[in-house]
Coordinates of C-alpha atoms in Angstrom, one line a residue:
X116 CA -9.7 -4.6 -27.1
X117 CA -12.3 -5.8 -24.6
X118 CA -11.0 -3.4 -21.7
X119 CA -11.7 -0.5 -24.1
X120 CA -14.6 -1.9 -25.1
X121 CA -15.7 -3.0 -21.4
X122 CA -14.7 1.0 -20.6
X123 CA -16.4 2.6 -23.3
X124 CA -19.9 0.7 -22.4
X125 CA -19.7 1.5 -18.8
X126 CA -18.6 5.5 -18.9
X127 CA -21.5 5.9 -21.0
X128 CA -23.5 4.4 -18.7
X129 CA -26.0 6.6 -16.3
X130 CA -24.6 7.5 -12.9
X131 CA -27.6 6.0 -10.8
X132 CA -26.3 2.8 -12.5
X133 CA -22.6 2.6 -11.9
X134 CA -23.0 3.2 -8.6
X135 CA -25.9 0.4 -8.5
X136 CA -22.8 -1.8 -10.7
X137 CA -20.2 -0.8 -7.6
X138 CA -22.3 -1.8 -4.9
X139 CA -23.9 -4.7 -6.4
X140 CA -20.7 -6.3 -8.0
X141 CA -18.0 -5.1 -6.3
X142 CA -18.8 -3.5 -2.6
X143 CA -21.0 -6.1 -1.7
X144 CA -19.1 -9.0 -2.9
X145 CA -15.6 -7.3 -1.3
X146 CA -17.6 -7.0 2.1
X147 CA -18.9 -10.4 2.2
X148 CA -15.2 -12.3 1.4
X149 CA -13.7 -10.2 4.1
X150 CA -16.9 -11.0 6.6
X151 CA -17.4 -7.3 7.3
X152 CA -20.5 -6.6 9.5
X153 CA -21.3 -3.3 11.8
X154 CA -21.1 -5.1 14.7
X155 CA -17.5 -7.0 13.5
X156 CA -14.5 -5.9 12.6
X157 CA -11.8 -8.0 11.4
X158 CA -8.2 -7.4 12.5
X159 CA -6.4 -5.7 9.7
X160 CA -3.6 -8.0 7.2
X161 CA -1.5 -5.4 7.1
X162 CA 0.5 -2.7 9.5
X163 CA 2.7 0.4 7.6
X164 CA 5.3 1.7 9.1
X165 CA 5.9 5.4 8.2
X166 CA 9.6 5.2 9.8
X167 CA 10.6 8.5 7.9
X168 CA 8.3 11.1 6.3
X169 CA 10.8 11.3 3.8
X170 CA 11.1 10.5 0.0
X171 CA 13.2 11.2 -2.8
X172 CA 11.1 10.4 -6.0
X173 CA 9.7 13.2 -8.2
X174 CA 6.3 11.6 -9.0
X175 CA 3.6 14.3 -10.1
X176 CA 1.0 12.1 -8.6
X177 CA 2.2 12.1 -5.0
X178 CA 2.4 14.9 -2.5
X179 CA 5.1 13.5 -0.7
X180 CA 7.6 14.0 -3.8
X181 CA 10.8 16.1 -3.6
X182 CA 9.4 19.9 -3.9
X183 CA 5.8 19.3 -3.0
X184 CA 6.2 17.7 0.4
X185 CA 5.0 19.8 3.0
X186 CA 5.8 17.8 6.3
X187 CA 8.4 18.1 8.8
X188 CA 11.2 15.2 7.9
X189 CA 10.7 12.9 11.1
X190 CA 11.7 9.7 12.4
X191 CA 10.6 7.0 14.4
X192 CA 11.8 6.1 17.5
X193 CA 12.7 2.1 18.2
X194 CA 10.8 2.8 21.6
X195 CA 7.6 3.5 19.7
X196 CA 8.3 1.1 17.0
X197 CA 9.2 -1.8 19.4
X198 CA 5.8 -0.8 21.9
X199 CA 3.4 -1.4 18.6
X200 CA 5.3 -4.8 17.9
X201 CA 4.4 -6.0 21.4
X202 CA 0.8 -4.9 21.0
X203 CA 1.0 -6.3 17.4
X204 CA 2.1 -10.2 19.3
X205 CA -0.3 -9.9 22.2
X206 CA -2.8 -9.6 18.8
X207 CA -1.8 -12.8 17.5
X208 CA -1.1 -10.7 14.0
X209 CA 0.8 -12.7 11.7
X210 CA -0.2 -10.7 8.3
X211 CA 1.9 -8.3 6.2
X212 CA 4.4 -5.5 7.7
X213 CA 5.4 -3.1 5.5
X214 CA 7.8 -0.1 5.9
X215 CA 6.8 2.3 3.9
X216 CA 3.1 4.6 3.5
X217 CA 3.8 7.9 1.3
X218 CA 7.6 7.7 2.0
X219 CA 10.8 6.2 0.9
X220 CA 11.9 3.7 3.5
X221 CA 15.4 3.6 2.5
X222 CA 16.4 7.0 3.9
X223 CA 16.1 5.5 6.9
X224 CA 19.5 4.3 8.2
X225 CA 17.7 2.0 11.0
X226 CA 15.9 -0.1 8.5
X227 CA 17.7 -3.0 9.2
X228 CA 17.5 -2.9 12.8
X229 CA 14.0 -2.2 12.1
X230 CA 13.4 -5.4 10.2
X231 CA 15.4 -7.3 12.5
X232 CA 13.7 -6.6 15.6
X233 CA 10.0 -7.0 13.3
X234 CA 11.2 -10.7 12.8
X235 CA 12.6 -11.6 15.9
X236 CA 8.7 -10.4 17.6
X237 CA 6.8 -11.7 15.0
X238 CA 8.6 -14.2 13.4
X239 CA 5.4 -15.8 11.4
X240 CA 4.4 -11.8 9.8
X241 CA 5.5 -11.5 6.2
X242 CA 8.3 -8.7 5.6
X243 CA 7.9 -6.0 2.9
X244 CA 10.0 -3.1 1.5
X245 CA 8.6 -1.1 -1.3
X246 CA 11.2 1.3 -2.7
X247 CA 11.4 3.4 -5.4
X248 CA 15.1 1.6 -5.6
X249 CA 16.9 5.2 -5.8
X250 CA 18.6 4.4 -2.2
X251 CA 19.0 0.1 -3.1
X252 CA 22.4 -1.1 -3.2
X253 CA 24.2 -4.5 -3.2
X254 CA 25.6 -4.0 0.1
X255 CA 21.7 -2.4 1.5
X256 CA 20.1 -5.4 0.2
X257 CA 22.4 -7.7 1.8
X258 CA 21.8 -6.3 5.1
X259 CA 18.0 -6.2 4.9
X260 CA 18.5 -9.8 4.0
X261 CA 20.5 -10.3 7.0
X262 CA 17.7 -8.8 8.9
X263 CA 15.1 -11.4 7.9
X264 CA 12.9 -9.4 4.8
X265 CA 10.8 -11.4 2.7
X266 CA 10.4 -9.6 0.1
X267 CA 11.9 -6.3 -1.7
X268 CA 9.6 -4.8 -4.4
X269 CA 11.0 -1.7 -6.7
X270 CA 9.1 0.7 -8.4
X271 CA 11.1 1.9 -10.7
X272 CA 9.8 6.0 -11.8
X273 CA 11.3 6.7 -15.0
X274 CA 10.9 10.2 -16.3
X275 CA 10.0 8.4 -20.1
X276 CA 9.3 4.6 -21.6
X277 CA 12.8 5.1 -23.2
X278 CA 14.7 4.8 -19.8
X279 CA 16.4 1.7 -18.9
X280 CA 15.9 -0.6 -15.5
X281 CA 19.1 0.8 -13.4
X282 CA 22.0 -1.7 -13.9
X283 CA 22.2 -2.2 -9.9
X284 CA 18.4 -4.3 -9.9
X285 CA 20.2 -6.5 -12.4
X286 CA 23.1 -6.7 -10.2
X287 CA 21.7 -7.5 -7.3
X288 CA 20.1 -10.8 -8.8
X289 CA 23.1 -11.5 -10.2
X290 CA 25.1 -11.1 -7.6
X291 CA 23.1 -11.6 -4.2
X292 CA 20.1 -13.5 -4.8
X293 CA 20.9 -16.0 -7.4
X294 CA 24.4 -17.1 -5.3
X295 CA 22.1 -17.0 -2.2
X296 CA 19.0 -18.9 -3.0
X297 CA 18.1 -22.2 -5.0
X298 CA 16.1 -21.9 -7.9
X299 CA 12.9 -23.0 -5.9
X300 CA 13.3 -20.6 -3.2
X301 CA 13.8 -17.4 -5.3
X302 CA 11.2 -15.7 -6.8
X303 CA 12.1 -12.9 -9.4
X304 CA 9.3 -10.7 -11.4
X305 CA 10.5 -7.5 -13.6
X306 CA 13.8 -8.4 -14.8
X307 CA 13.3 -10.3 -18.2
X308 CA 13.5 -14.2 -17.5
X309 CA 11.4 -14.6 -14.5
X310 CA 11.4 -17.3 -11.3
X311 CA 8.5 -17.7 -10.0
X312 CA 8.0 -21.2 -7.4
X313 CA 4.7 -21.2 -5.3
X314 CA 6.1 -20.6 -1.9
X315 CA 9.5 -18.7 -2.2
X316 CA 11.6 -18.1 0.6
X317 CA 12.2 -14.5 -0.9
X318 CA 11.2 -12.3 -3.9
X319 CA 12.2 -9.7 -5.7
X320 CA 9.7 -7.7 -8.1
X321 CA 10.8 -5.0 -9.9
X322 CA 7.7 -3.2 -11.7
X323 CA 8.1 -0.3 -14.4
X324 CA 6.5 3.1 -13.8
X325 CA 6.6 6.6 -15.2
X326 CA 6.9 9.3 -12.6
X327 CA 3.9 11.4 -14.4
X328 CA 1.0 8.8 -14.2
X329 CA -2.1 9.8 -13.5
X330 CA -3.7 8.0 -10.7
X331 CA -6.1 8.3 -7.7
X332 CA -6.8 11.9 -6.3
X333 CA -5.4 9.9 -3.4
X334 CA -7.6 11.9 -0.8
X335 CA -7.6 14.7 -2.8
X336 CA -3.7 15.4 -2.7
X337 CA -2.3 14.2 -5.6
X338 CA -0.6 17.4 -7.3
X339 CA -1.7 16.2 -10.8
X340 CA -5.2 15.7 -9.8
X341 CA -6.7 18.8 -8.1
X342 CA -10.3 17.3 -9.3
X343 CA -11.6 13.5 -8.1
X344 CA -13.3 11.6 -10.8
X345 CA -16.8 12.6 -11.6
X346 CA -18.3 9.1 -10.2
X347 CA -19.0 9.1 -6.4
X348 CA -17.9 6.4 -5.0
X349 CA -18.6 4.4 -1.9
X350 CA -17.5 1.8 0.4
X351 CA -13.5 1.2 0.5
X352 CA -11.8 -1.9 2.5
X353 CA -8.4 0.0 3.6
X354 CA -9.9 1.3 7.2
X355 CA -11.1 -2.5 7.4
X356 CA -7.5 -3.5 6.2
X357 CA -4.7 -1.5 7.0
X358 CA -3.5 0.0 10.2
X359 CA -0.6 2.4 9.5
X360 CA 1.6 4.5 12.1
X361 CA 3.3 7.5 11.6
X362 CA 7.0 8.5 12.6
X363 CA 5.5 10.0 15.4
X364 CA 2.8 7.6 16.5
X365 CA 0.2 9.1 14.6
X366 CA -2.5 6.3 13.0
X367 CA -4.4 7.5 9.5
X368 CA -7.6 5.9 8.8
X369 CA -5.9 5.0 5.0
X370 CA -2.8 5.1 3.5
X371 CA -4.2 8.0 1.5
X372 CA -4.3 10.4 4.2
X373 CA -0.4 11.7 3.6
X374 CA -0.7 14.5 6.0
X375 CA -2.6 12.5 8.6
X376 CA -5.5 15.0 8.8
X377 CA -8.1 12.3 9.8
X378 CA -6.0 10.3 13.1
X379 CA -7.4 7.3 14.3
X380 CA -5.2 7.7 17.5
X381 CA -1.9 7.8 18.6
X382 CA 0.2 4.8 19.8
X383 CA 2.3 7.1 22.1
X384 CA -0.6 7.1 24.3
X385 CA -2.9 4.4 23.7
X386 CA -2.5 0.3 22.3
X387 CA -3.1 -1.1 19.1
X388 CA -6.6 -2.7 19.9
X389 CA -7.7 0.3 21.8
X390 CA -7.0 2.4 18.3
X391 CA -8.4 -0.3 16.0
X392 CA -11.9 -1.0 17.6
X393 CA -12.1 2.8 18.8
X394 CA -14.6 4.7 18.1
X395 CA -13.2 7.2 15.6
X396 CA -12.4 4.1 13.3
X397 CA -15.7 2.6 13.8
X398 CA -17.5 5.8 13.0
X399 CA -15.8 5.7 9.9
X400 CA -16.1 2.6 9.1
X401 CA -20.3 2.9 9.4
X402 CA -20.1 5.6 6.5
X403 CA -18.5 4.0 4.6
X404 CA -20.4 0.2 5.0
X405 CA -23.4 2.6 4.0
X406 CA -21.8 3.8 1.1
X407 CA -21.2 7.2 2.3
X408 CA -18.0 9.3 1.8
X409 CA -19.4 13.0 2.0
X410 CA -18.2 12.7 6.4
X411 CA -14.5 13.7 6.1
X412 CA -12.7 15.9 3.5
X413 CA -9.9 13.3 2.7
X414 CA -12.7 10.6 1.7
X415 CA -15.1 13.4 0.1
X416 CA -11.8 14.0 -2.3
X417 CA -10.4 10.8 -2.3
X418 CA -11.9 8.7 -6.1
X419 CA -10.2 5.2 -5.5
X420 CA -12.4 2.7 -6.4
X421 CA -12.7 1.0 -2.6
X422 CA -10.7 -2.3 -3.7
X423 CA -7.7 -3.3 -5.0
X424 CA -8.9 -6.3 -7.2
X425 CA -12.4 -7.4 -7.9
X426 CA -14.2 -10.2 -6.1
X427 CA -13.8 -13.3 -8.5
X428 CA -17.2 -13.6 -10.7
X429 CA -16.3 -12.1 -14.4
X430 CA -19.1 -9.2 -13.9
X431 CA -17.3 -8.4 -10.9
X432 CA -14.3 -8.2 -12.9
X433 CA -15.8 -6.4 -15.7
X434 CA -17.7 -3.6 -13.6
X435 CA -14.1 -3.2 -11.9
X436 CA -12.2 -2.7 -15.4
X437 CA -14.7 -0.5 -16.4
X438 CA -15.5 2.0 -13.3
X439 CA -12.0 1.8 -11.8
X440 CA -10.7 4.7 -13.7
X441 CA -13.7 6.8 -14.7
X442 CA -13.2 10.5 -14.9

């Protein structure tokens, strides 16, 4: 009741003042937690790993779905992979690695190895595979446990609310996880009676989606969503946050850009640092500090709200459940 109320107050709100609301609540706050400035950039928490530009969902929202996907089906090399892990420990990084951006990482059949050698160079980085669980196994899982993962989260896409969670996710805590873990070392989210201790050694989250949601324009790709949202936005914290290569060394300014058609760089031919504090990131990052998307196509089209979550004051939270989807 009060996030359709808090929604219905704010969309009929003037424009001039939602955007004042963005900035005031929401930018501002965001860019002072994360101790943003134009003359200092913080290293980014998290690296995506775009092993395969490859997926086999059918999710209207997302280019990179079976049928729309216009890319060449590529993979990365260990060579390349293995060259930004080194650059990633002479960094000192010890956030979040992910393997996936718009793809499925479990069409890649050197995942494992992957994840293996990730933990091995960076043992103190936190593991992540999202899947869309099409691809998950028993035997899969077990492996990527092997490898040293930390955590496996599943979206599962169903075509309607009717569909049931695959029998395999129930399974494979069950089966794998339970016998494997203590009860305070196991965390479990999605699959009725939930574990959830503090600091788990591993988790497993399974979330429920439907495969015709309507999200973010997502750069002004998303097949269901030719038009952005009317509000013009401003600042956003993912080319302050994420760095993300391609399967063939390419680095997008957001995980957003599915075809890559704003590069940062290339790590075939330059190093981490040299990419991150460049100058094509650091343009970018002054437009949008100054609220200013109109530069580049990709953030011209692209309606996500800047954030993820809002700053911690309840206006901030407010303003957040209210603009967040407008239009």
């Amino acid at each position: 009741m009060i996030s359709r109320l808090t929604k219905s107050v704010f969309s009929s709100a003037p424009p001039r003042l939602q955007k004042w609301m963005l900035n005031r609540f929401i930018y501002r706050k965001t860019i002072e937690r994360k101790k943003i400035s134009p003359g200092q950039t913080p290293l980014f928490d998290t690296v995506f790993f775009e092993v395969r530009t490859r997926c086999n969902g059918h999710c209207k929202f997302c280019l990179a779905s079976v049928g729309t996907d216009p890319r060449n089906d590529i993979s990365m090399s260990y060579e390349l992979f293995d060259k930004v892990l080194i650059d990633l420990a002479d960094l000192g990084f010890e956030g979040r690695i992910a393997f996936h951006n718009n793809s499925e990482p479990l069409l890649f059949k050197q995942l494992p190895d992957f994840v293996a050698r990730a933990k091995e160079c960076l043992p103190r980085c936190y593991i992540q595979i999202l899947t869309n669980g099409r691809a998950l196994t028993l035997s899969r899982t077990e492996q990527l446990l092997k490898a040293g993962v930390d955590q496996i989260s599943v979206n599962v896409y169903r075509r309607n609310e009717r569909e049931s969670i695959p029998r395999v996710l129930h399974d494979i805590r069950s089966k794998l996880l339970e016998p494997a873990f203590e009860e305070n070392q196991l965390e479990v989210l999605g699959l009725g009676r939930e574990q959830s201790p503090d600091k788990p050694k591993f988790s497993f989250v399974v979330s429920q989606r439907l495969e015709n949601e309507l999200l973010d324009s997502r750069a002004g790709t998303a097949p269901n969503k030719p038009q952005p949202a009317p509000l013009e936005r401003g600042f956003c914290q993912y080319p302050f946050t994420q760095f993300i290569v391609s399967a063939d060394g390419q680095v997008a300014g957001c995980c957003n850009d599915v075809l890559f058609e704003l590069p940062m760089g290339n790590m075939k031919n330059s190093t981490v640092s040299e990419i991150w504090f460049g100058k094509e990131f650091s343009k970018l990052r002054g437009d949008l500090l100054a609220g200013d998307r109109s530069g580049v196509r990709t953030c011209r089209q692209c309606d996500f709200i800047g954030v993820k979550k809002a700053p911690g004051s309840v206006i901030s939270k407010l303003v957040f459940a209210g603009l967040r989807d407008r239009g």
